[in-house]
PDB file of N, CA and C in Angstrom:
ATOM      1  N   MET A   1       0.836  -1.691   0.022  1.00 79.00           N
ATOM      2  CA  MET A   1       0.316  -0.251  -0.157  1.00 79.00           C
ATOM      3  C   MET A   1       0.977   0.898  -0.047  1.00 79.00           C
ATOM      4  N   ASP A   2       0.740   2.494  -1.509  1.00 83.00           N
ATOM      5  CA  ASP A   2       1.317   3.422  -0.772  1.00 83.00           C
ATOM      6  C   ASP A   2       1.191   5.139   0.294  1.00 83.00           C
ATOM      7  N   ILE A   3       1.308   5.760   0.395  1.00 83.00           N
ATOM      8  CA  ILE A   3       1.776   6.380   1.515  1.00 83.00           C
ATOM      9  C   ILE A   3      -0.103   7.621   1.141  1.00 83.00           C
ATOM     10  N   THR A   4      -0.206   7.316  -0.103  1.00 80.00           N
ATOM     11  CA  THR A   4      -1.601   8.023  -0.440  1.00 80.00           C
ATOM     12  C   THR A   4      -2.986   7.574   0.406  1.00 80.00           C
ATOM     13  N   SER A   5      -2.526   5.973  -0.377  1.00 86.00           N
ATOM     14  CA  SER A   5      -3.485   5.170  -0.386  1.00 86.00           C
ATOM     15  C   SER A   5      -3.872   4.463   1.379  1.00 86.00           C
ATOM     16  N   ALA A   6      -2.388   4.731   2.281  1.00 88.00           N
ATOM     17  CA  ALA A   6      -2.781   4.880   3.737  1.00 88.00           C
ATOM     18  C   ALA A   6      -3.453   5.710   3.956  1.00 88.00           C
ATOM     19  N   TRP A   7      -3.305   6.928   3.832  1.00 84.00           N
ATOM     20  CA  TRP A   7      -3.599   8.225   4.205  1.00 84.00           C
ATOM     21  C   TRP A   7      -5.286   8.341   4.447  1.00 84.00           C
ATOM     22  N   PHE A   8      -5.627   7.966   3.211  1.00 86.00           N
ATOM     23  CA  PHE A   8      -7.350   7.733   2.648  1.00 86.00           C
ATOM     24  C   PHE A   8      -7.758   6.499   3.969  1.00 86.00           C
ATOM     25  N   ALA A   9      -7.177   5.347   3.983  1.00 90.00           N
ATOM     26  CA  ALA A   9      -7.631   4.954   4.300  1.00 90.00           C
ATOM     27  C   ALA A   9      -7.232   4.378   5.891  1.00 90.00           C
ATOM     28  N   HIS A  10      -6.341   5.918   6.345  1.00 91.00           N
ATOM     29  CA  HIS A  10      -6.600   6.003   7.930  1.00 91.00           C
ATOM     30  C   HIS A  10      -5.183   5.517   8.926  1.00 91.00           C
ATOM     31  N   LYS A  11      -5.068   4.998   7.979  1.00 92.00           N
ATOM     32  CA  LYS A  11      -3.943   3.610   8.930  1.00 92.00           C
ATOM     33  C   LYS A  11      -3.558   3.954   9.964  1.00 92.00           C
ATOM     34  N   ARG A  12      -2.817   3.847  11.069  1.00 93.00           N
ATOM     35  CA  ARG A  12      -2.783   4.144  12.178  1.00 93.00           C
ATOM     36  C   ARG A  12      -1.229   4.756  12.092  1.00 93.00           C
ATOM     37  N   TRP A  13       0.085   3.604  11.170  1.00 92.00           N
ATOM     38  CA  TRP A  13       1.334   3.597  10.761  1.00 92.00           C
ATOM     39  C   TRP A  13       1.374   4.770  10.706  1.00 92.00           C
ATOM     40  N   LEU A  14       0.632   6.224   9.950  1.00 90.00           N
ATOM     41  CA  LEU A  14       1.117   7.253   9.432  1.00 90.00           C
ATOM     42  C   LEU A  14       1.725   8.335  10.646  1.00 90.00           C
ATOM     43  N   TYR A  15       1.454   7.216  11.747  1.00 91.00           N
ATOM     44  CA  TYR A  15       1.470   8.233  13.022  1.00 91.00           C
ATOM     45  C   TYR A  15       2.412   8.533  13.318  1.00 91.00           C
ATOM     46  N   LEU A  16       4.029   7.524  12.240  1.00 93.00           N
ATOM     47  CA  LEU A  16       5.062   7.567  12.880  1.00 93.00           C
ATOM     48  C   LEU A  16       5.556   8.586  12.006  1.00 93.00           C
ATOM     49  N   LEU A  17       5.271   9.050  11.044  1.00 90.00           N
ATOM     50  CA  LEU A  17       5.535  10.005  10.541  1.00 90.00           C
ATOM     51  C   LEU A  17       5.657  11.838  10.897  1.00 90.00           C
ATOM     52  N   ALA A  18       4.815  11.703  12.232  1.00 90.00           N
ATOM     53  CA  ALA A  18       3.995  13.189  12.674  1.00 90.00           C
ATOM     54  C   ALA A  18       5.443  14.311  13.584  1.00 90.00           C
ATOM     55  N   PRO A  19       6.285  13.173  13.796  1.00 93.00           N
ATOM     56  CA  PRO A  19       8.079  14.197  14.018  1.00 93.00           C
ATOM     57  C   PRO A  19       8.354  14.576  12.545  1.00 93.00           C
ATOM     58  N   LEU A  20       8.598  14.591  11.092  1.00 93.00           N
ATOM     59  CA  LEU A  20       8.858  14.888  10.034  1.00 93.00           C
ATOM     60  C   LEU A  20       7.625  16.144  10.000  1.00 93.00           C
ATOM     61  N   ALA A  21       6.179  16.136  10.283  1.00 91.00           N
ATOM     62  CA  ALA A  21       5.463  17.035   9.927  1.00 91.00           C
ATOM     63  C   ALA A  21       6.176  17.810  11.155  1.00 91.00           C
ATOM     64  N   GLY A  22       6.508  17.939  12.289  1.00 93.00           N
ATOM     65  CA  GLY A  22       6.727  19.083  12.772  1.00 93.00           C
ATOM     66  C   GLY A  22       8.238  19.766  11.979  1.00 93.00           C
ATOM     67  N   LEU A  23       8.696  18.688  11.992  1.00 95.00           N
ATOM     68  CA  LEU A  23       9.821  19.152  11.068  1.00 95.00           C
ATOM     69  C   LEU A  23      10.137  20.294   9.644  1.00 95.00           C
ATOM     70  N   PHE A  24       8.859  19.990   9.150  1.00 94.00           N
ATOM     71  CA  PHE A  24       8.303  20.772   7.852  1.00 94.00           C
ATOM     72  C   PHE A  24       7.630  22.045   8.299  1.00 94.00           C
ATOM     73  N   ALA A  25       7.177  21.526   9.565  1.00 95.00           N
ATOM     74  CA  ALA A  25       6.480  22.983  10.047  1.00 95.00           C
ATOM     75  C   ALA A  25       7.022  24.011  10.596  1.00 95.00           C
ATOM     76  N   LEU A  26       8.585  23.700  10.973  1.00 96.00           N
ATOM     77  CA  LEU A  26      10.263  24.313  11.545  1.00 96.00           C
ATOM     78  C   LEU A  26      10.098  24.712  10.494  1.00 96.00           C
ATOM     79  N   ILE A  27      10.762  24.412   9.377  1.00 96.00           N
ATOM     80  CA  ILE A  27      11.433  24.770   8.489  1.00 96.00           C
ATOM     81  C   ILE A  27       9.929  26.090   7.148  1.00 96.00           C
ATOM     82  N   SER A  28       8.431  25.565   7.259  1.00 95.00           N
ATOM     83  CA  SER A  28       7.824  26.506   6.664  1.00 95.00           C
ATOM     84  C   SER A  28       7.853  27.999   7.092  1.00 95.00           C
ATOM     85  N   GLY A  29       8.592  27.554   8.345  1.00 96.00           N
ATOM     86  CA  GLY A  29       8.264  28.576   9.457  1.00 96.00           C
ATOM     87  C   GLY A  29       9.346  30.051   9.341  1.00 96.00           C
ATOM     88  N   VAL A  30      10.175  29.261   9.383  1.00 97.00           N
ATOM     89  CA  VAL A  30      12.060  29.930   9.005  1.00 97.00           C
ATOM     90  C   VAL A  30      12.373  30.956   7.237  1.00 97.00           C
ATOM     91  N   ARG A  31      11.185  29.484   6.262  1.00 95.00           N
ATOM     92  CA  ARG A  31      11.014  30.448   5.194  1.00 95.00           C
ATOM     93  C   ARG A  31      10.080  31.172   5.424  1.00 95.00           C
ATOM     94  N   ARG A  32       9.242  31.340   5.688  1.00 95.00           N
ATOM     95  CA  ARG A  32       7.940  32.496   5.816  1.00 95.00           C
ATOM     96  C   ARG A  32       8.910  33.670   6.593  1.00 95.00           C
ATOM     97  N   TRP A  33       9.029  33.799   7.612  1.00 97.00           N
ATOM     98  CA  TRP A  33      10.030  34.282   7.888  1.00 97.00           C
ATOM     99  C   TRP A  33      11.262  35.027   7.333  1.00 97.00           C
ATOM    100  N   LEU A  34      12.048  34.530   6.270  1.00 96.00           N
ATOM    101  CA  LEU A  34      13.188  34.793   5.629  1.00 96.00           C
ATOM    102  C   LEU A  34      12.490  35.549   4.713  1.00 96.00           C
ATOM    103  N   TYR A  35      11.041  35.209   4.040  1.00 95.00           N
ATOM    104  CA  TYR A  35      10.707  36.377   3.045  1.00 95.00           C
ATOM    105  C   TYR A  35      10.493  37.912   3.543  1.00 95.00           C
ATOM    106  N   ARG A  36       9.479  37.378   4.721  1.00 96.00           N
ATOM    107  CA  ARG A  36       8.404  38.734   5.705  1.00 96.00           C
ATOM    108  C   ARG A  36       9.265  39.511   6.289  1.00 96.00           C
ATOM    109  N   SER A  37      10.617  39.276   6.459  1.00 97.00           N
ATOM    110  CA  SER A  37      11.268  40.155   6.971  1.00 97.00           C
ATOM    111  C   SER A  37      12.130  40.629   6.344  1.00 97.00           C
ATOM    112  N   GLY A  38      12.540  40.256   5.202  1.00 94.00           N
ATOM    113  CA  GLY A  38      12.782  41.346   3.731  1.00 94.00           C
ATOM    114  C   GLY A  38      14.816  40.026   3.640  1.00 94.00           C
ATOM    115  N   LEU A  39      14.640  39.550   4.414  1.00 96.00           N
ATOM    116  CA  LEU A  39      16.212  38.940   3.908  1.00 96.00           C
ATOM    117  C   LEU A  39      15.765  37.673   2.946  1.00 96.00           C
ATOM    118  N   ARG A  40      15.426  36.756   2.228  1.00 94.00           N
ATOM    119  CA  ARG A  40      14.758  36.361   1.136  1.00 94.00           C
ATOM    120  C   ARG A  40      13.982  37.223   0.081  1.00 94.00           C
ATOM    121  N   ARG A  41      13.805  37.175  -1.303  1.00 92.00           N
ATOM    122  CA  ARG A  41      12.956  37.830  -2.190  1.00 92.00           C
ATOM    123  C   ARG A  41      12.442  36.876  -2.925  1.00 92.00           C
ATOM    124  N   ALA A  42      11.125  36.844  -3.220  1.00 88.00           N
ATOM    125  CA  ALA A  42      10.500  36.299  -4.237  1.00 88.00           C
ATOM    126  C   ALA A  42      11.132  36.446  -5.787  1.00 88.00           C
ATOM    127  N   ASN A  43      11.025  35.319  -6.478  1.00 85.00           N
ATOM    128  CA  ASN A  43      11.150  35.331  -7.901  1.00 85.00           C
ATOM    129  C   ASN A  43       9.732  36.218  -8.750  1.00 85.00           C
ATOM    130  N   LYS A  44      10.880  37.169  -9.750  1.00 84.00           N
ATOM    131  CA  LYS A  44       9.259  38.070 -10.460  1.00 84.00           C
ATOM    132  C   LYS A  44       9.078  37.361 -10.859  1.00 84.00           C
ATOM    133  N   PRO A  45       7.945  36.148 -11.899  1.00 82.00           N
ATOM    134  CA  PRO A  45       8.286  36.000 -13.559  1.00 82.00           C
ATOM    135  C   PRO A  45       7.848  36.967 -14.223  1.00 82.00           C
ATOM    136  N   PRO A  46       8.939  36.834 -15.886  1.00 83.00           N
ATOM    137  CA  PRO A  46       8.102  38.334 -16.605  1.00 83.00           C
ATOM    138  C   PRO A  46       6.977  38.099 -17.565  1.00 83.00           C
ATOM    139  N   VAL A  47       6.743  36.742 -16.296  1.00 82.00           N
ATOM    140  CA  VAL A  47       5.052  37.007 -17.378  1.00 82.00           C
ATOM    141  C   VAL A  47       4.126  36.630 -16.433  1.00 82.00           C
ATOM    142  N   PRO A  48       2.145  36.628 -16.215  1.00 82.00           N
ATOM    143  CA  PRO A  48       1.592  36.649 -15.373  1.00 82.00           C
ATOM    144  C   PRO A  48       1.803  34.895 -15.311  1.00 82.00           C
ATOM    145  N   LEU A  49       1.547  34.172 -14.345  1.00 83.00           N
ATOM    146  CA  LEU A  49       1.789  32.880 -13.688  1.00 83.00           C
ATOM    147  C   LEU A  49       0.296  32.989 -13.156  1.00 83.00           C
ATOM    148  N   ILE A  50       0.014  31.286 -13.630  1.00 85.00           N
ATOM    149  CA  ILE A  50      -1.216  30.259 -12.528  1.00 85.00           C
ATOM    150  C   ILE A  50      -0.455  29.244 -12.142  1.00 85.00           C
ATOM    151  N   VAL A  51      -0.697  28.600 -11.073  1.00 83.00           N
ATOM    152  CA  VAL A  51      -0.261  27.695 -10.519  1.00 83.00           C
ATOM    153  C   VAL A  51      -1.592  26.771  -9.859  1.00 83.00           C
ATOM    154  N   VAL A  52      -1.686  25.672 -10.289  1.00 83.00           N
ATOM    155  CA  VAL A  52      -2.851  25.192 -10.809  1.00 83.00           C
ATOM    156  C   VAL A  52      -2.650  23.534 -10.011  1.00 83.00           C
ATOM    157  N   GLY A  53      -2.601  23.619  -8.840  1.00 76.00           N
ATOM    158  CA  GLY A  53      -1.968  22.207  -7.550  1.00 76.00           C
ATOM    159  C   GLY A  53      -2.264  21.888  -6.490  1.00 76.00           C
ATOM    160  N   ASN A  54      -1.528  20.530  -5.962  1.00 72.00           N
ATOM    161  CA  ASN A  54      -2.053  20.775  -4.553  1.00 72.00           C
ATOM    162  C   ASN A  54      -1.327  19.369  -4.003  1.00 72.00           C
ATOM    163  N   LEU A  55      -1.262  19.445  -2.349  1.00 62.00           N
ATOM    164  CA  LEU A  55      -0.238  18.131  -2.322  1.00 62.00           C
ATOM    165  C   LEU A  55      -0.917  16.931  -2.237  1.00 62.00           C
ATOM    166  N   THR A  56      -1.696  17.495  -2.440  1.00 65.00           N
ATOM    167  CA  THR A  56      -3.084  15.368  -2.991  1.00 65.00           C
ATOM    168  C   THR A  56      -2.472  15.342  -4.791  1.00 65.00           C
ATOM    169  N   VAL A  57      -2.197  14.117  -5.066  1.00 60.00           N
ATOM    170  CA  VAL A  57      -2.074  13.360  -6.030  1.00 60.00           C
ATOM    171  C   VAL A  57      -3.151  12.590  -6.766  1.00 60.00           C
ATOM    172  N   GLY A  58      -3.762  12.870  -7.970  1.00 62.00           N
ATOM    173  CA  GLY A  58      -4.530  11.598  -8.177  1.00 62.00           C
ATOM    174  C   GLY A  58      -5.924  12.419  -8.254  1.00 62.00           C
ATOM    175  N   GLY A  59      -6.998  12.862  -8.892  1.00 67.00           N
ATOM    176  CA  GLY A  59      -8.690  12.719  -8.426  1.00 67.00           C
ATOM    177  C   GLY A  59      -8.911  14.105  -8.058  1.00 67.00           C
ATOM    178  N   ASN A  60      -7.836  14.644  -8.585  1.00 73.00           N
ATOM    179  CA  ASN A  60      -8.704  16.418  -7.817  1.00 73.00           C
ATOM    180  C   ASN A  60      -9.576  16.990  -8.910  1.00 73.00           C
ATOM    181  N   GLY A  61      -9.135  16.548 -10.067  1.00 76.00           N
ATOM    182  CA  GLY A  61     -10.019  18.162 -11.105  1.00 76.00           C
ATOM    183  C   GLY A  61      -8.625  18.792 -11.505  1.00 76.00           C
ATOM    184  N   LYS A  62      -7.056  18.364 -11.408  1.00 79.00           N
ATOM    185  CA  LYS A  62      -6.369  19.868 -12.099  1.00 79.00           C
ATOM    186  C   LYS A  62      -6.582  20.014 -13.126  1.00 79.00           C
ATOM    187  N   THR A  63      -6.462  18.324 -13.962  1.00 78.00           N
ATOM    188  CA  THR A  63      -6.177  18.853 -15.678  1.00 78.00           C
ATOM    189  C   THR A  63      -7.516  19.393 -16.007  1.00 78.00           C
ATOM    190  N   PRO A  64      -8.819  18.988 -15.710  1.00 82.00           N
ATOM    191  CA  PRO A  64      -9.751  19.491 -16.563  1.00 82.00           C
ATOM    192  C   PRO A  64      -9.707  20.889 -16.350  1.00 82.00           C
ATOM    193  N   VAL A  65      -9.430  21.627 -14.628  1.00 84.00           N
ATOM    194  CA  VAL A  65      -9.123  23.361 -15.052  1.00 84.00           C
ATOM    195  C   VAL A  65      -8.292  23.724 -15.665  1.00 84.00           C
ATOM    196  N   VAL A  66      -7.561  22.420 -15.557  1.00 84.00           N
ATOM    197  CA  VAL A  66      -5.906  23.557 -16.677  1.00 84.00           C
ATOM    198  C   VAL A  66      -6.811  23.683 -17.979  1.00 84.00           C
ATOM    199  N   ILE A  67      -7.682  22.506 -18.570  1.00 84.00           N
ATOM    200  CA  ILE A  67      -7.912  22.519 -19.964  1.00 84.00           C
ATOM    201  C   ILE A  67      -8.427  23.824 -19.597  1.00 84.00           C
ATOM    202  N   HIS A  68      -9.498  24.322 -18.779  1.00 87.00           N
ATOM    203  CA  HIS A  68     -10.976  25.352 -18.867  1.00 87.00           C
ATOM    204  C   HIS A  68      -9.904  26.291 -18.850  1.00 87.00           C
ATOM    205  N   LEU A  69      -8.692  26.803 -18.360  1.00 88.00           N
ATOM    206  CA  LEU A  69      -7.860  28.372 -18.350  1.00 88.00           C
ATOM    207  C   LEU A  69      -7.488  27.918 -19.283  1.00 88.00           C
ATOM    208  N   VAL A  70      -7.306  27.188 -19.243  1.00 86.00           N
ATOM    209  CA  VAL A  70      -6.114  27.687 -21.845  1.00 86.00           C
ATOM    210  C   VAL A  70      -7.722  27.722 -22.053  1.00 86.00           C
ATOM    211  N   GLU A  71      -8.193  27.333 -22.811  1.00 88.00           N
ATOM    212  CA  GLU A  71      -9.458  27.513 -23.023  1.00 88.00           C
ATOM    213  C   GLU A  71      -9.717  29.449 -23.187  1.00 88.00           C
ATOM    214  N   THR A  72      -9.918  29.546 -21.758  1.00 90.00           N
ATOM    215  CA  THR A  72     -10.488  31.023 -21.390  1.00 90.00           C
ATOM    216  C   THR A  72      -9.797  31.691 -22.055  1.00 90.00           C
ATOM    217  N   LEU A  73      -8.717  31.463 -21.569  1.00 89.00           N
ATOM    218  CA  LEU A  73      -7.939  32.398 -21.874  1.00 89.00           C
ATOM    219  C   LEU A  73      -7.494  33.012 -23.890  1.00 89.00           C
ATOM    220  N   ARG A  74      -7.675  32.012 -23.820  1.00 88.00           N
ATOM    221  CA  ARG A  74      -7.584  31.408 -25.320  1.00 88.00           C
ATOM    222  C   ARG A  74      -8.794  32.518 -26.235  1.00 88.00           C
ATOM    223  N   THR A  75      -9.456  32.702 -25.679  1.00 91.00           N
ATOM    224  CA  THR A  75     -10.894  33.206 -25.947  1.00 91.00           C
ATOM    225  C   THR A  75     -10.836  34.264 -25.730  1.00 91.00           C
ATOM    226  N   GLN A  76      -9.745  34.663 -24.760  1.00 93.00           N
ATOM    227  CA  GLN A  76      -9.759  36.198 -25.041  1.00 93.00           C
ATOM    228  C   GLN A  76      -8.101  36.890 -25.055  1.00 93.00           C
ATOM    229  N   GLY A  77      -7.792  36.275 -25.890  1.00 90.00           N
ATOM    230  CA  GLY A  77      -6.578  36.716 -27.284  1.00 90.00           C
ATOM    231  C   GLY A  77      -5.394  36.964 -26.392  1.00 90.00           C
ATOM    232  N   PHE A  78      -5.113  35.517 -25.574  1.00 87.00           N
ATOM    233  CA  PHE A  78      -4.237  35.136 -24.325  1.00 87.00           C
ATOM    234  C   PHE A  78      -3.031  33.982 -25.540  1.00 87.00           C
ATOM    235  N   ASN A  79      -2.597  33.857 -25.208  1.00 84.00           N
ATOM    236  CA  ASN A  79      -1.619  32.726 -25.628  1.00 84.00           C
ATOM    237  C   ASN A  79      -0.811  31.910 -24.327  1.00 84.00           C
ATOM    238  N   PRO A  80      -1.807  31.678 -23.424  1.00 84.00           N
ATOM    239  CA  PRO A  80      -0.616  30.619 -22.329  1.00 84.00           C
ATOM    240  C   PRO A  80       0.373  29.358 -22.744  1.00 84.00           C
ATOM    241  N   GLY A  81       0.833  29.060 -22.178  1.00 81.00           N
ATOM    242  CA  GLY A  81       2.226  27.655 -21.831  1.00 81.00           C
ATOM    243  C   GLY A  81       1.956  27.297 -20.284  1.00 81.00           C
ATOM    244  N   VAL A  82       1.422  25.738 -20.631  1.00 80.00           N
ATOM    245  CA  VAL A  82       1.553  25.096 -19.849  1.00 80.00           C
ATOM    246  C   VAL A  82       3.046  24.270 -18.904  1.00 80.00           C
ATOM    247  N   ILE A  83       3.084  24.436 -18.260  1.00 75.00           N
ATOM    248  CA  ILE A  83       4.236  23.869 -17.624  1.00 75.00           C
ATOM    249  C   ILE A  83       3.771  22.247 -16.884  1.00 75.00           C
ATOM    250  N   SER A  84       4.640  20.718 -16.913  1.00 71.00           N
ATOM    251  CA  SER A  84       3.610  20.216 -16.381  1.00 71.00           C
ATOM    252  C   SER A  84       4.759  19.263 -16.057  1.00 71.00           C
ATOM    253  N   ARG A  85       4.522  18.059 -14.931  1.00 64.00           N
ATOM    254  CA  ARG A  85       5.558  16.987 -15.232  1.00 64.00           C
ATOM    255  C   ARG A  85       4.542  15.924 -15.746  1.00 64.00           C
ATOM    256  N   GLY A  86       3.153  16.102 -15.736  1.00 62.00           N
ATOM    257  CA  GLY A  86       2.523  14.930 -16.329  1.00 62.00           C
ATOM    258  C   GLY A  86       2.593  13.583 -15.023  1.00 62.00           C
ATOM    259  N   TYR A  87       1.329  13.398 -15.213  1.00 62.00           N
ATOM    260  CA  TYR A  87       0.993  11.847 -14.656  1.00 62.00           C
ATOM    261  C   TYR A  87       1.719  10.841 -14.125  1.00 62.00           C
ATOM    262  N   GLY A  88       2.518  10.434 -13.528  1.00 64.00           N
ATOM    263  CA  GLY A  88       3.544   9.338 -12.951  1.00 64.00           C
ATOM    264  C   GLY A  88       5.023   9.844 -14.414  1.00 64.00           C
ATOM    265  N   GLY A  89       4.494  11.088 -14.491  1.00 65.00           N
ATOM    266  CA  GLY A  89       6.015  11.111 -15.464  1.00 65.00           C
ATOM    267  C   GLY A  89       6.811  11.299 -14.728  1.00 65.00           C
ATOM    268  N   LYS A  90       8.170  10.146 -15.653  1.00 68.00           N
ATOM    269  CA  LYS A  90       9.554  10.272 -15.315  1.00 68.00           C
ATOM    270  C   LYS A  90      10.547  10.412 -16.249  1.00 68.00           C
ATOM    271  N   ALA A  91      10.618  12.009 -16.606  1.00 67.00           N
ATOM    272  CA  ALA A  91      11.685  11.953 -17.250  1.00 67.00           C
ATOM    273  C   ALA A  91      13.098  12.181 -17.152  1.00 67.00           C
ATOM    274  N   ALA A  92      14.067  12.000 -18.194  1.00 70.00           N
ATOM    275  CA  ALA A  92      15.495  12.750 -17.285  1.00 70.00           C
ATOM    276  C   ALA A  92      15.709  13.407 -17.008  1.00 70.00           C
ATOM    277  N   GLU A  93      14.811  14.219 -17.124  1.00 68.00           N
ATOM    278  CA  GLU A  93      14.837  15.929 -16.985  1.00 68.00           C
ATOM    279  C   GLU A  93      13.818  16.621 -16.298  1.00 68.00           C
ATOM    280  N   TYR A  94      13.727  17.840 -15.993  1.00 65.00           N
ATOM    281  CA  TYR A  94      12.443  18.754 -15.102  1.00 65.00           C
ATOM    282  C   TYR A  94      13.101  19.889 -16.283  1.00 65.00           C
ATOM    283  N   PRO A  95      11.895  21.098 -16.245  1.00 62.00           N
ATOM    284  CA  PRO A  95      10.570  20.636 -17.124  1.00 62.00           C
ATOM    285  C   PRO A  95      11.257  20.736 -18.781  1.00 62.00           C
ATOM    286  N   TRP A  96      10.376  20.036 -18.980  1.00 61.00           N
ATOM    287  CA  TRP A  96      10.443  19.628 -20.655  1.00 61.00           C
ATOM    288  C   TRP A  96       8.807  20.709 -21.608  1.00 61.00           C
ATOM    289  N   TRP A  97       9.377  21.144 -22.693  1.00 59.00           N
ATOM    290  CA  TRP A  97       8.552  21.743 -23.230  1.00 59.00           C
ATOM    291  C   TRP A  97       8.201  20.945 -24.059  1.00 59.00           C
ATOM    292  N   LEU A  98       6.841  21.411 -24.357  1.00 59.00           N
ATOM    293  CA  LEU A  98       6.120  21.004 -25.859  1.00 59.00           C
ATOM    294  C   LEU A  98       6.054  22.316 -26.903  1.00 59.00           C
ATOM    295  N   MET A  99       6.526  21.945 -27.508  1.00 57.00           N
ATOM    296  CA  MET A  99       6.223  22.678 -29.048  1.00 57.00           C
ATOM    297  C   MET A  99       4.851  22.236 -29.614  1.00 57.00           C
ATOM    298  N   MET A 100       4.307  23.463 -30.629  1.00 56.00           N
ATOM    299  CA  MET A 100       3.199  23.621 -30.759  1.00 56.00           C
ATOM    300  C   MET A 100       4.066  23.701 -32.739  1.00 56.00           C
ATOM    301  N   PRO A 101       3.653  23.441 -33.583  1.00 53.00           N
ATOM    302  CA  PRO A 101       2.799  23.055 -33.622  1.00 53.00           C
ATOM    303  C   PRO A 101       2.982  20.906 -33.542  1.00 53.00           C
ATOM    304  N   ALA A 102       3.983  21.064 -33.950  1.00 46.00           N
ATOM    305  CA  ALA A 102       5.165  19.342 -34.302  1.00 46.00           C
ATOM    306  C   ALA A 102       4.708  18.400 -32.912  1.00 46.00           C
ATOM    307  N   LEU A 103       4.631  18.950 -31.745  1.00 46.00           N
ATOM    308  CA  LEU A 103       4.382  18.649 -30.002  1.00 46.00           C
ATOM    309  C   LEU A 103       5.625  17.917 -30.360  1.00 46.00           C
ATOM    310  N   ARG A 104       6.599  18.270 -30.222  1.00 48.00           N
ATOM    311  CA  ARG A 104       7.814  17.236 -29.529  1.00 48.00           C
ATOM    312  C   ARG A 104       8.263  18.733 -28.499  1.00 48.00           C
ATOM    313  N   LEU A 105       8.792  17.144 -27.831  1.00 49.00           N
ATOM    314  CA  LEU A 105       9.089  17.403 -26.457  1.00 49.00           C
ATOM    315  C   LEU A 105      10.570  18.122 -25.640  1.00 49.00           C
ATOM    316  N   LEU A 106      10.778  18.605 -25.503  1.00 49.00           N
ATOM    317  CA  LEU A 106      12.230  19.410 -25.554  1.00 49.00           C
ATOM    318  C   LEU A 106      12.317  20.243 -24.341  1.00 49.00           C
ATOM    319  N   PRO A 107      13.757  19.262 -23.268  1.00 49.00           N
ATOM    320  CA  PRO A 107      14.384  20.241 -21.897  1.00 49.00           C
ATOM    321  C   PRO A 107      14.191  21.540 -22.625  1.00 49.00           C
ATOM    322  N   VAL A 108      13.902  22.165 -21.238  1.00 49.00           N
ATOM    323  CA  VAL A 108      14.009  23.509 -21.275  1.00 49.00           C
ATOM    324  C   VAL A 108      15.900  24.068 -21.702  1.00 49.00           C
ATOM    325  N   THR A 109      16.751  22.925 -20.848  1.00 49.00           N
ATOM    326  CA  THR A 109      17.981  23.361 -21.119  1.00 49.00           C
ATOM    327  C   THR A 109      18.940  23.444 -22.322  1.00 49.00           C
ATOM    328  N   SER A 110      17.607  23.257 -23.746  1.00 45.00           N
ATOM    329  CA  SER A 110      17.930  22.193 -25.053  1.00 45.00           C
ATOM    330  C   SER A 110      17.847  23.963 -25.821  1.00 45.00           C
ATOM    331  N   LEU A 111      16.933  24.878 -25.080  1.00 42.00           N
ATOM    332  CA  LEU A 111      16.157  25.451 -25.670  1.00 42.00           C
ATOM    333  C   LEU A 111      17.250  27.357 -25.500  1.00 42.00           C
ATOM    334  N   TYR A 112      17.624  27.000 -24.624  1.00 40.00           N
ATOM    335  CA  TYR A 112      18.764  27.785 -24.664  1.00 40.00           C
ATOM    336  C   TYR A 112      20.826  27.753 -24.902  1.00 40.00           C
TER     337      TYR A 112
END
């Protein structure tokens, strides 16, 4: 049984992971403090950016949301790009670019 299935099945052995949750909370708090105090700066992309995702994998409807966003943005004259690891993706390196119309996949490093 994988960890996602165990989570949804409420398996008791998952409580053994509680110390990791505390460590995650500590690291997240330190990062948040670094940004709020100005010691770290957020990267500002040169184009508008929408992120669709969450901590749970599979079955949450992310793909239909992305398709709807792309279609809606195209009707408004935008030309959106989508960056995705893909379901169960296991490429040699990430991210990959999907080039239209030839539908060629290229590693980002090959574009520079």
